[in-house]
Amino acid sequence: MSNTDTSAKLIVAVANLQEDVALALVRQRLDAGDDPLLIIEDCQEGMRQVGVRYERREYYLAGLIMGGEIFRQVMELLQPVVERQISGHGSGRILLGTVQGDIHDLGKNIVNMLLRCHSFVVHDLGVDVAPTVFAEQAAQVQPHLVGLSGLLTSSYDTMRETVALLRAQEYRGPIIIGGGQLSEEVCQYVGADRWTTDAVTGVELCQRLVEDR
């Protein structure tokens, strides 16, 4: 079976909440020496589709929970491999969190893990984080950049409010927003500097922005 075939099958398995199939495919790809970051990207695409189905009411809360559990088990398999393969150099400080009104943390947690593998110091505020908390912590931590995560479209207004408050409190570093359904239009609406829809690209973006400072 080609890499393209296994990639497509893994995306479908995660999107269809087929736990045993998804985990078996991940193990198969690891045994074959596949890049764990590519596996993460495929699983994220599957989870993005889970989120879309939830917003279309094709899945209910139980579906989201099931998808999260599948992803958690996938990351348990992948994390040791990622940590062995990635070694970074001293990088910078990053303030990270899922904005108020959203409790999704899978993408954020993957970004957190990958950033730490690249020797970033990550201050993870968790989920459902109010704009005032982001602003207070930015003043205290003095991060090189701030990352706002949100999966639901309803989080865009909170992202916008958070960015405005950070700027009002004179935080001048880059602000990145992350989430599976983002676009350039959303980024402009929110007022962020950059946007990303997957963890691997997000980490690469963080590296470039910190190096440019």
Coordinates of C-alpha atoms in Angstrom, one line a residue:
M1 CA 0.0 0.0 0.0
S2 CA 1.4 3.4 -1.0
N3 CA 2.0 6.3 1.4
T4 CA -0.8 8.2 -0.4
D5 CA -3.2 5.2 0.2
T6 CA -2.4 4.9 3.9
S7 CA -2.6 8.7 4.4
A8 CA -6.1 8.8 2.9
K9 CA -7.2 5.8 4.9
L10 CA -6.0 7.4 8.1
I11 CA -7.8 10.6 7.5
V12 CA -11.0 8.7 6.7
A13 CA -10.6 6.5 9.8
V14 CA -10.2 9.5 12.1
A15 CA -13.1 11.4 10.5
N16 CA -15.3 8.3 10.8
L17 CA -14.3 7.8 14.4
Q18 CA -12.9 4.3 13.6
E19 CA -10.6 4.0 16.6
D20 CA -9.1 0.5 16.0
V21 CA -8.5 1.2 12.3
A22 CA -6.9 4.6 12.9
L23 CA -4.5 3.3 15.6
A24 CA -3.6 0.3 13.4
L25 CA -2.8 2.6 10.5
V26 CA -0.6 4.8 12.7
R27 CA 1.3 1.7 14.0
Q28 CA 1.7 0.5 10.4
R29 CA 3.1 3.8 9.3
L30 CA 5.5 4.0 12.3
D31 CA 6.8 0.5 11.6
A32 CA 7.4 1.5 8.0
G33 CA 9.5 4.5 9.1
D34 CA 7.0 7.2 8.1
D35 CA 7.6 10.7 9.3
P36 CA 5.5 11.2 12.5
L37 CA 4.9 14.8 11.6
L38 CA 3.1 13.7 8.4
I39 CA 1.0 11.3 10.5
I40 CA 0.1 14.2 12.8
E41 CA -1.0 16.3 9.8
D42 CA -3.2 13.5 8.5
C43 CA -4.8 13.0 11.9
Q44 CA -5.4 16.8 12.2
E45 CA -7.2 16.7 8.8
G46 CA -9.4 13.9 10.1
M47 CA -10.1 15.9 13.3
R48 CA -10.9 19.0 11.2
Q49 CA -13.5 16.9 9.4
V50 CA -14.9 15.8 12.7
G51 CA -15.3 19.4 13.7
V52 CA -17.0 20.3 10.4
R53 CA -19.5 17.4 10.9
Y54 CA -20.1 18.6 14.5
E55 CA -20.9 22.1 13.3
R56 CA -23.2 20.6 10.6
R57 CA -24.9 18.5 13.4
E58 CA -23.9 15.3 11.7
Y59 CA -22.0 14.5 14.9
Y60 CA -23.0 15.3 18.5
L61 CA -20.9 16.0 21.5
A62 CA -20.2 12.3 21.9
G63 CA -18.6 12.4 18.5
L64 CA -16.3 15.2 19.4
I65 CA -15.3 13.4 22.6
M66 CA -14.6 10.2 20.7
G67 CA -12.5 12.0 18.1
G68 CA -10.5 13.6 20.9
E69 CA -9.9 10.2 22.5
I70 CA -8.7 8.7 19.2
F71 CA -6.3 11.7 18.8
R72 CA -5.1 11.3 22.4
Q73 CA -4.1 7.7 21.8
V74 CA -2.5 8.6 18.5
M75 CA -0.3 11.2 20.2
E76 CA 0.7 8.7 22.9
L77 CA 2.1 6.5 20.1
L78 CA 3.7 9.4 18.2
Q79 CA 5.2 11.6 21.0
P80 CA 8.2 9.4 21.9
V81 CA 9.1 9.2 18.2
V82 CA 8.8 12.9 17.7
E83 CA 10.9 13.7 20.7
R84 CA 13.6 11.4 19.5
Q85 CA 13.7 12.8 16.0
I86 CA 13.4 16.5 16.7
S87 CA 16.1 18.4 18.5
G88 CA 16.0 22.2 18.6
H89 CA 18.2 25.0 19.7
G90 CA 17.4 27.8 22.1
S91 CA 14.4 29.5 20.7
G92 CA 12.1 31.9 22.6
R93 CA 9.1 32.3 24.9
I94 CA 5.6 31.7 23.6
L95 CA 2.3 32.4 25.3
L96 CA -0.3 29.9 24.2
G97 CA -4.0 29.2 24.9
T98 CA -7.4 28.4 23.5
V99 CA -9.7 31.5 23.6
Q100 CA -12.7 32.0 25.8
G101 CA -15.8 30.0 24.8
D102 CA -13.8 27.2 23.2
I103 CA -12.5 24.1 25.1
H104 CA -10.8 22.3 22.2
D105 CA -7.1 21.7 23.0
L106 CA -5.9 18.9 20.8
G107 CA -4.3 21.1 18.2
K108 CA -2.9 23.4 20.9
N109 CA -1.4 20.5 22.8
I110 CA 0.3 19.2 19.7
V111 CA 1.8 22.7 19.0
N112 CA 2.9 22.8 22.6
M113 CA 4.7 19.5 22.3
L114 CA 6.4 20.4 19.0
L115 CA 7.5 23.8 20.3
R116 CA 9.0 22.3 23.4
C117 CA 10.9 19.8 21.1
H118 CA 12.3 22.8 19.4
S119 CA 13.4 24.3 22.7
F120 CA 10.8 27.0 23.0
V121 CA 9.7 27.9 26.5
V122 CA 5.9 27.6 26.3
H123 CA 3.5 29.1 28.8
D124 CA 0.2 27.2 28.1
L125 CA -2.8 28.9 29.6
G126 CA -5.1 26.0 28.8
V127 CA -8.6 26.4 27.4
D128 CA -11.5 28.9 27.7
V129 CA -9.0 31.7 28.4
A130 CA -10.4 35.2 28.8
P131 CA -8.9 38.1 26.9
T132 CA -7.9 39.7 30.2
V133 CA -6.0 36.7 31.2
F134 CA -4.0 36.7 27.9
A135 CA -3.2 40.4 28.4
E136 CA -2.2 39.9 32.1
Q137 CA 0.1 37.0 31.3
A138 CA 1.6 38.7 28.3
A139 CA 2.6 41.6 30.5
Q140 CA 4.1 39.2 33.0
V141 CA 5.8 36.7 30.7
Q142 CA 6.9 39.1 28.0
P143 CA 6.6 36.4 25.3
H144 CA 8.3 36.6 21.9
L145 CA 4.9 35.8 20.4
V146 CA 1.4 34.9 21.4
G147 CA -0.6 32.0 19.9
L148 CA -4.4 32.0 20.1
S149 CA -6.2 28.7 19.4
G150 CA -9.8 28.2 18.4
L151 CA -11.7 25.5 16.5
L152 CA -15.2 26.8 16.5
T153 CA -16.3 29.7 14.3
S154 CA -17.8 31.3 17.4
S155 CA -14.3 31.8 18.7
Y156 CA -13.4 34.4 16.1
D157 CA -15.0 37.3 18.0
T158 CA -13.2 36.4 21.2
M159 CA -9.9 36.2 19.2
R160 CA -10.6 39.7 17.9
E161 CA -11.3 41.0 21.4
T162 CA -8.1 39.3 22.7
V163 CA -5.9 40.8 20.0
A164 CA -7.4 44.2 20.6
L165 CA -6.7 44.0 24.3
L166 CA -3.2 42.8 23.8
R167 CA -2.5 45.7 21.5
A168 CA -4.1 48.2 23.8
Q169 CA -1.8 47.0 26.6
E170 CA 1.1 47.6 24.3
Y171 CA 2.1 44.1 23.4
R172 CA 4.0 44.6 20.2
G173 CA 5.1 41.0 19.3
P174 CA 3.5 38.8 16.6
I175 CA 0.1 37.2 17.3
I176 CA -0.7 34.0 15.6
I177 CA -4.2 32.4 15.4
G178 CA -4.6 28.7 14.9
G179 CA -7.5 26.5 14.1
G180 CA -8.7 24.0 11.4
Q181 CA -11.2 26.4 9.8
L182 CA -9.2 29.6 9.6
S183 CA -8.5 31.7 6.5
E184 CA -6.8 35.0 5.5
E185 CA -10.2 36.7 5.8
V186 CA -10.6 35.5 9.4
C187 CA -7.1 36.6 10.2
Q188 CA -7.8 40.1 9.0
Y189 CA -11.1 40.2 10.9
V190 CA -9.4 39.1 14.1
G191 CA -6.5 41.5 13.6
A192 CA -3.8 38.9 14.0
D193 CA -0.4 38.9 12.2
R194 CA -0.4 35.3 10.9
W195 CA -2.7 32.3 10.8
T196 CA -2.3 28.5 10.5
T197 CA -4.5 25.5 10.2
D198 CA -2.1 22.8 11.3
A199 CA 0.4 22.3 14.1
V200 CA 3.5 21.5 12.0
T201 CA 3.1 24.6 9.9
G202 CA 2.4 26.6 13.0
V203 CA 5.6 25.6 14.6
E204 CA 7.6 26.5 11.5
L205 CA 5.9 29.9 11.5
C206 CA 6.8 30.4 15.1
Q207 CA 10.5 29.6 14.3
R208 CA 10.6 32.1 11.4
L209 CA 8.9 34.9 13.4
V210 CA 11.2 34.5 16.4
E211 CA 14.3 34.3 14.2
D212 CA 13.3 37.5 12.4
R213 CA 13.0 39.5 15.6

